[in-house]
CSV table of C-alpha atoms in Angstrom, one decimal:
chain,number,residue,atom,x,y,z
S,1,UNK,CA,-14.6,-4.8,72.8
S,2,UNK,CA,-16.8,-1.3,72.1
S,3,UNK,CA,-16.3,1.0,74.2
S,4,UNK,CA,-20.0,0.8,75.7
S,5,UNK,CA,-19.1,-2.9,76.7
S,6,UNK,CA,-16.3,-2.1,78.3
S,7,UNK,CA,-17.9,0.5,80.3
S,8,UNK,CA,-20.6,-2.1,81.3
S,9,UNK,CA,-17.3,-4.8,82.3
S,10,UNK,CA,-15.9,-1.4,84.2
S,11,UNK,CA,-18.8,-1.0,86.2
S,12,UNK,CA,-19.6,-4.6,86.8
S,13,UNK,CA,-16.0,-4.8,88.6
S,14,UNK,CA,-16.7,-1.7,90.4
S,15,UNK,CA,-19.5,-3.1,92.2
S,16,UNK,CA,-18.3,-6.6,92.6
S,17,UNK,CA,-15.2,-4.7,94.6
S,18,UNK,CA,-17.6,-3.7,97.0
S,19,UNK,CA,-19.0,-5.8,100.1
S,20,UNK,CA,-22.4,-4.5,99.5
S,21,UNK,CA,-24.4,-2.4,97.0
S,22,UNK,CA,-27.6,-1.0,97.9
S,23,UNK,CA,-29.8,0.5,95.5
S,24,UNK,CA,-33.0,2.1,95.6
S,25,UNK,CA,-33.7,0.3,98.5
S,26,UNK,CA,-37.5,0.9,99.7
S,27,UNK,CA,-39.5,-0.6,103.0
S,28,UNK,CA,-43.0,0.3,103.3
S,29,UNK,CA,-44.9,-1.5,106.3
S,30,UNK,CA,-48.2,0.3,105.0
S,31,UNK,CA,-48.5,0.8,101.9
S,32,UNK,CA,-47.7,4.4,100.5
S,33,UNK,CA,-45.8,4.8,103.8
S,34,UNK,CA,-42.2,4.2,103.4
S,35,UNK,CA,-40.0,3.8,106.0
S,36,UNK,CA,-37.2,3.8,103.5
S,37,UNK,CA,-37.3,5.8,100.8
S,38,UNK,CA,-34.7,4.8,97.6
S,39,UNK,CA,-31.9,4.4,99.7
S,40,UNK,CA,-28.8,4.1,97.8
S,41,UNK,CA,-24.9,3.1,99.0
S,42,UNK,CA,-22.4,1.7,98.4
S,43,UNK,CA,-19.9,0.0,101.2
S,44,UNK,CA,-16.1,-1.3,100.9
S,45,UNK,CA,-15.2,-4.5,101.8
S,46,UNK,CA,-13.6,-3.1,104.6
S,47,UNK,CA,-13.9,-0.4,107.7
S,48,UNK,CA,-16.2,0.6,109.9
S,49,UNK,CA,-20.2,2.7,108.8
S,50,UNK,CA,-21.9,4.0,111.5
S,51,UNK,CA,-25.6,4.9,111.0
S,52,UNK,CA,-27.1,7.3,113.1
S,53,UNK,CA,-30.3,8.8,113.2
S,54,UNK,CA,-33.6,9.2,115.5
S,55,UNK,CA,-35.9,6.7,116.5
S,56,UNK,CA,-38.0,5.6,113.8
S,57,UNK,CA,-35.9,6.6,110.9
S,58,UNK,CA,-35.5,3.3,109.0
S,59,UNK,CA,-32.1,2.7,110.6
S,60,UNK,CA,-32.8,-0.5,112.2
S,61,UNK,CA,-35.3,-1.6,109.0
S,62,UNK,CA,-32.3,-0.8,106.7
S,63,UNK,CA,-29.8,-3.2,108.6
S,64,UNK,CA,-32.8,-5.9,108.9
S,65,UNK,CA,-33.4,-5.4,104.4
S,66,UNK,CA,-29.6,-6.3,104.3
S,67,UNK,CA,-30.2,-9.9,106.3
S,68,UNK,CA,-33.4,-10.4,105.0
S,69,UNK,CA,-34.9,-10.2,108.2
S,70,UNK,CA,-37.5,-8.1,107.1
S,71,UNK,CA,-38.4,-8.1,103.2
S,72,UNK,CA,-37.5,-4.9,101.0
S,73,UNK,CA,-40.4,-3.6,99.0
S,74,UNK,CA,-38.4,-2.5,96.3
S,75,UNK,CA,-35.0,-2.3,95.7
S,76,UNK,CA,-31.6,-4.2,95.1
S,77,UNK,CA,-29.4,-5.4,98.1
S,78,UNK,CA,-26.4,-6.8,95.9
S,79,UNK,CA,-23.8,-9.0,98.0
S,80,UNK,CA,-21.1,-11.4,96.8
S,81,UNK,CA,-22.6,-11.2,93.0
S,82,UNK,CA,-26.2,-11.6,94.2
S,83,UNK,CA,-29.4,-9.7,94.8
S,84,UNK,CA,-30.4,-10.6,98.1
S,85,UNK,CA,-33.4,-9.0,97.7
S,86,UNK,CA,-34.8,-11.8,95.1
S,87,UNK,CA,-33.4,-14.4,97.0
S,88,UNK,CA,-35.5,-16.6,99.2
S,89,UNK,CA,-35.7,-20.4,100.0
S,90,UNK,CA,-32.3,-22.6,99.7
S,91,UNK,CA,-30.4,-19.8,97.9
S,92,UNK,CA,-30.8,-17.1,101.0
S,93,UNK,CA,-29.8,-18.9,103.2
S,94,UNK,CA,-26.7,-19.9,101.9
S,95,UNK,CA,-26.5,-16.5,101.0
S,96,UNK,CA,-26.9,-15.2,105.4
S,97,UNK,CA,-24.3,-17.5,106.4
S,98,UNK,CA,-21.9,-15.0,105.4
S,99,UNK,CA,-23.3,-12.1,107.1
S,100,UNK,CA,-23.1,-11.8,110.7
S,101,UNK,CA,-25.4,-10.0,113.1
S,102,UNK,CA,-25.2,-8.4,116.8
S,103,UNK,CA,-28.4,-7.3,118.1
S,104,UNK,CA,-29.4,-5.5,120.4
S,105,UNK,CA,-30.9,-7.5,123.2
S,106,UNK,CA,-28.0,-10.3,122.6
S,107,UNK,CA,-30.8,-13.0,120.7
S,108,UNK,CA,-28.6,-15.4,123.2
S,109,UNK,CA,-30.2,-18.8,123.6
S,110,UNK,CA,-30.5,-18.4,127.9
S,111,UNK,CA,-30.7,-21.8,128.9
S,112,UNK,CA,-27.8,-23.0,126.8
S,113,UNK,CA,-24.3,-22.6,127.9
S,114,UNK,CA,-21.6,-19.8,126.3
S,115,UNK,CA,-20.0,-22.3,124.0
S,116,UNK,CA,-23.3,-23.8,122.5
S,117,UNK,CA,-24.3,-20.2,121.7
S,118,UNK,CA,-21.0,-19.6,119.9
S,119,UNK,CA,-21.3,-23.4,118.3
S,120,UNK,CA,-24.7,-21.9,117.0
S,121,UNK,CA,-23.2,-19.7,114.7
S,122,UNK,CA,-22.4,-22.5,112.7
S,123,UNK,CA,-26.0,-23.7,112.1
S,124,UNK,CA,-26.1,-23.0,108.8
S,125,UNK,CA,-23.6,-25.0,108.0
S,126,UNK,CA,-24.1,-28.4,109.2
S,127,UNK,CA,-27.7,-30.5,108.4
S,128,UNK,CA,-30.9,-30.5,110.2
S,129,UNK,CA,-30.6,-33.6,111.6
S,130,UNK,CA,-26.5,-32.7,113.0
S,131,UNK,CA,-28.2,-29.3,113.9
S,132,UNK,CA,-31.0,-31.0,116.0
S,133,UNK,CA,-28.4,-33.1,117.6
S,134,UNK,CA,-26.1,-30.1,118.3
S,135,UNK,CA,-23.3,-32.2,116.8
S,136,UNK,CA,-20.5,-30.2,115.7
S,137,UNK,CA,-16.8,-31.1,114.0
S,138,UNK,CA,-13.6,-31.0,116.1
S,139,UNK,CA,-12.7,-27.9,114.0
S,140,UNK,CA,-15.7,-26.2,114.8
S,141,UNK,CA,-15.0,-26.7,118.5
S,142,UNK,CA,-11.6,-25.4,118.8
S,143,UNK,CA,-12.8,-22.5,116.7
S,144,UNK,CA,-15.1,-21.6,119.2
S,145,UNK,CA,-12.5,-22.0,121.7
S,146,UNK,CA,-10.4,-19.3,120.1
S,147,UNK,CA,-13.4,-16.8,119.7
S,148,UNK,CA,-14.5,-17.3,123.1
S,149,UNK,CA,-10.4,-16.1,123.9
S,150,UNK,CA,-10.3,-13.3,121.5
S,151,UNK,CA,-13.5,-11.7,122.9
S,152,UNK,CA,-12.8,-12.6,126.3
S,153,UNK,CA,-14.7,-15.6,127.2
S,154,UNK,CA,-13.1,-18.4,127.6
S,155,UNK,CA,-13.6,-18.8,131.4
S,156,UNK,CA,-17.0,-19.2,130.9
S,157,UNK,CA,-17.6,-21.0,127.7
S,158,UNK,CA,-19.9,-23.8,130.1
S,159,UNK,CA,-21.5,-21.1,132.1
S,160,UNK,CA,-25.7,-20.5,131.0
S,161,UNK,CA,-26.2,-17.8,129.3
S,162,UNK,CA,-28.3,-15.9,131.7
S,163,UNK,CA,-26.0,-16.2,134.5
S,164,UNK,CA,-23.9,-13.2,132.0
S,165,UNK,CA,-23.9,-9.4,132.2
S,166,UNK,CA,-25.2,-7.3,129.3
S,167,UNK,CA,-21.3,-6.5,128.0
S,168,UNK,CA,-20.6,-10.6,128.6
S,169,UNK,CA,-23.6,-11.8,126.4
S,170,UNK,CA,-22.8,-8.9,124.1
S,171,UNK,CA,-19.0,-10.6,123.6
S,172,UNK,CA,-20.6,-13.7,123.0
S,173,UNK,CA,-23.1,-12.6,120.3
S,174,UNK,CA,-20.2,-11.3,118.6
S,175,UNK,CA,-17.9,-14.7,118.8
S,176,UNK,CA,-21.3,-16.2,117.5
S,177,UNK,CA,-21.6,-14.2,114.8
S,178,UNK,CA,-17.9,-14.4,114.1
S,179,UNK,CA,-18.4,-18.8,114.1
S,180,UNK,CA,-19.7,-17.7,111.0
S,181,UNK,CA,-16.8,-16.5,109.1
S,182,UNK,CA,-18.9,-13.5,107.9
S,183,UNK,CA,-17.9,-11.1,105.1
S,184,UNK,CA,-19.5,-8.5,106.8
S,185,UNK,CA,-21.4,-7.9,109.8
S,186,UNK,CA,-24.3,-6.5,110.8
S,187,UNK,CA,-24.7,-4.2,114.8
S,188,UNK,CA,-28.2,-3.3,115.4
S,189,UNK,CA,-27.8,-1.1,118.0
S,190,UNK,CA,-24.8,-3.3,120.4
S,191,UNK,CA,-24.5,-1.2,123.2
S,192,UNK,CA,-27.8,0.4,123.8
S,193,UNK,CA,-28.2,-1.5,126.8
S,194,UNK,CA,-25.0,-1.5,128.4
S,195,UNK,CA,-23.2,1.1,130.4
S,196,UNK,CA,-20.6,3.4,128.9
S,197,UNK,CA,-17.3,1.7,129.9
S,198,UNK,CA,-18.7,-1.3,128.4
S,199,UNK,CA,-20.1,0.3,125.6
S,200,UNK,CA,-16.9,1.5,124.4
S,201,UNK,CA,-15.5,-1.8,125.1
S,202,UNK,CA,-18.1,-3.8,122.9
S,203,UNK,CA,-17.4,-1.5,120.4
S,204,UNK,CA,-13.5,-1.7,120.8
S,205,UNK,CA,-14.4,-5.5,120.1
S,206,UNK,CA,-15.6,-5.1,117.0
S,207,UNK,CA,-13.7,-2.5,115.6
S,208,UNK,CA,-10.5,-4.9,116.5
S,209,UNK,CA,-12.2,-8.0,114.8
S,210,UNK,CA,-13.2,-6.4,112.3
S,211,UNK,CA,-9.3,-5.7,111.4
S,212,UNK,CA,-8.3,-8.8,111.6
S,213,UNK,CA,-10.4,-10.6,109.7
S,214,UNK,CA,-10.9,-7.3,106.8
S,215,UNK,CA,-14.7,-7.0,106.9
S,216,UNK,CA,-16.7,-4.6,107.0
S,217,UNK,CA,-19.1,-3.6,110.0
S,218,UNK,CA,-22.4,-1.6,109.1
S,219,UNK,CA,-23.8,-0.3,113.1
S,220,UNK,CA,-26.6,1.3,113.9
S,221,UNK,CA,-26.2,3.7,117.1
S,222,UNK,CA,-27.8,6.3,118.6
S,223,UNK,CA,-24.6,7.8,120.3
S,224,UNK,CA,-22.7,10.0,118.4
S,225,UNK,CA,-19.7,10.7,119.9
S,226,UNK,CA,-19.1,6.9,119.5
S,227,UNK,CA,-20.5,6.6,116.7
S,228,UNK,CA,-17.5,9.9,115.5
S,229,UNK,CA,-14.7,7.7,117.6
S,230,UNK,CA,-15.1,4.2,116.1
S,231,UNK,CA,-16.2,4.7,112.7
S,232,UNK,CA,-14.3,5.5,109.2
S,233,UNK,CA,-17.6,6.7,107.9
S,234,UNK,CA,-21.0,7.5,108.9
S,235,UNK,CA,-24.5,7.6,107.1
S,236,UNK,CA,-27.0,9.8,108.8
S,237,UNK,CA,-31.0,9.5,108.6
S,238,UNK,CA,-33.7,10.9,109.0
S,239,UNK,CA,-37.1,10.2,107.8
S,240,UNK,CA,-36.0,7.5,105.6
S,241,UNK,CA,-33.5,9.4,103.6
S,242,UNK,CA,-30.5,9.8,103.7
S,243,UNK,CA,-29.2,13.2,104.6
S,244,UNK,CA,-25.5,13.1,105.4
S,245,UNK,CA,-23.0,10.2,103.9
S,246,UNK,CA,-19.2,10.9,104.6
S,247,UNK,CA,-16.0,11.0,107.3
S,248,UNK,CA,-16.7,11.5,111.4
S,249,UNK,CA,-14.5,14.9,111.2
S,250,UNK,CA,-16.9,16.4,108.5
S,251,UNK,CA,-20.1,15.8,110.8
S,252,UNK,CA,-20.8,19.4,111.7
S,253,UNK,CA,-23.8,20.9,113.8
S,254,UNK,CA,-25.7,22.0,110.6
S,255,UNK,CA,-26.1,17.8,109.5
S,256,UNK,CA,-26.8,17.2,112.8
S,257,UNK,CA,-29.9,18.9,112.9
S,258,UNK,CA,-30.5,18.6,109.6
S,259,UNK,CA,-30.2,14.5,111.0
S,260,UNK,CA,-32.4,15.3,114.4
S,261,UNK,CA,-34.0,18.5,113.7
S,262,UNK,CA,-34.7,21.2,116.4
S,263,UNK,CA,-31.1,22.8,118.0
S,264,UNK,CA,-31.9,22.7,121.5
S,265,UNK,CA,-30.4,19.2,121.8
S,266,UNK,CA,-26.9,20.3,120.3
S,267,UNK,CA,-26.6,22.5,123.7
């Protein structure tokens, strides 16, 4: 093998050790606007990235380009050997059953109970018609069982789903999105609407899954103390760029505005 081709090979197992590899990455919603603008990273397959920034900064349009919920202009998301990027159809969404998402406002089916919520996690997994019929395997119950425990839950697995709090429907977005098996998973904001205490707890959650089952978690947050006490790494934004990439104790006050802008809020 020449040298060149085993550079290539080199590389190719670089990236393939990786959970995810995003490059050039691009969103415009109008064009000549981006709200992304050739973002480039790469994440391990384990740990937790924070991404902070302000309102508006792509942050929540990057984690939505990752899961396909919106549609990259340009750009390669690669993810378990693919390019989910080009994918569409059959292919993509074999390829989202093994990334998990939390979002913000929960995305909890209200009128169903706790359990069937978890249970929905494994949609993508069973056909239409069993889908339709909400018929799910033996295995697939007791494994919602044993999420609803780990996060917390299992008192209420028949109770509706908008009887819960904010920090309960939160737990149970992330046992759904754990009924998945995931290889990594996605937090669009998780605790914006909850309280402090719970906030920390919800994030405690993750972080603790996250361990145990060696994935990654990529969360968006607008609070950075947090976002400095839970993650191994964070990625700050700001006008669709990225302007700071590395470990909570190196964030210092000059990235922070660099991130925000102004100093007045650093007071």
């Amino acid at each position: 093998m020449n040298q060149t081709a085993a550079s290539s090979l080199a590389h190719a197992d670089a990236e393939t050790s990786r959970a995810l590899v995003i490059k050039n990455l691009v969103k415009e919603y109008t064009p000549g606007k981006p709200v992304l603008s050739g973002i480039s990273l790469e994440l391990e397959a384990r740990g937790i990235t924070a991404i902070i920034g302000p309102s508006g900064t792509g942050k929540s349009t990057l984690i939505r380009c990752i899961n396909r919920l919106v549609d990259p202009t340009k750009g390669e998301i690669l993810f378990k050997g693919k390019d989910l990027a080009k994918l569409s159809g059959k292919q993509l969404r074999l390829a989202r059953r093994h990334i998990g998402m939390v979002f913000q406002e929960y995305n909890l089916l209200e009128r169903l109970s706790v359990m069937e919520n978890v249970l929905s996690g494994r949609l993508g997994y069973v056909s239409p018609f069993r889908a339709w019929l909400r018929k799910f395997s033996e295995a697939d119950m007791q494994r919602a069982f044993e999420l609803l425990d780990q996060v917390g839950m299992a008192d209420f697995a028949d109770q509706r789903a908008d009887a819960l709090s904010g920090g309960q429907r939160q737990r149970v977005a992330i046992a759904r999105a754990l009924m998945q098996s995931p290889d990594i998973l996605l937090a669009d904001e998780p605790t914006s609407s909850l309280d402090p205490k719970t906030s920390v707890e919800i994030l405690d959650l993750m972080t603790e899954q996250a361990k145990i089952r060696n994935i990654p978690v990529v969360i968006n947050i607008h609070d950075v103390t947090l976002a400095k006490r839970f993650a191994d790494r964070i990625v700050g934004m700001s006008s669709g760029h990225v302007v700071y990439d590395g470990a909570p104790d190196g964030l210092q006050d000059e990235h922070l505005k660099a991130i925000y802008g102004g100093e007045d809020w650093l007071s």
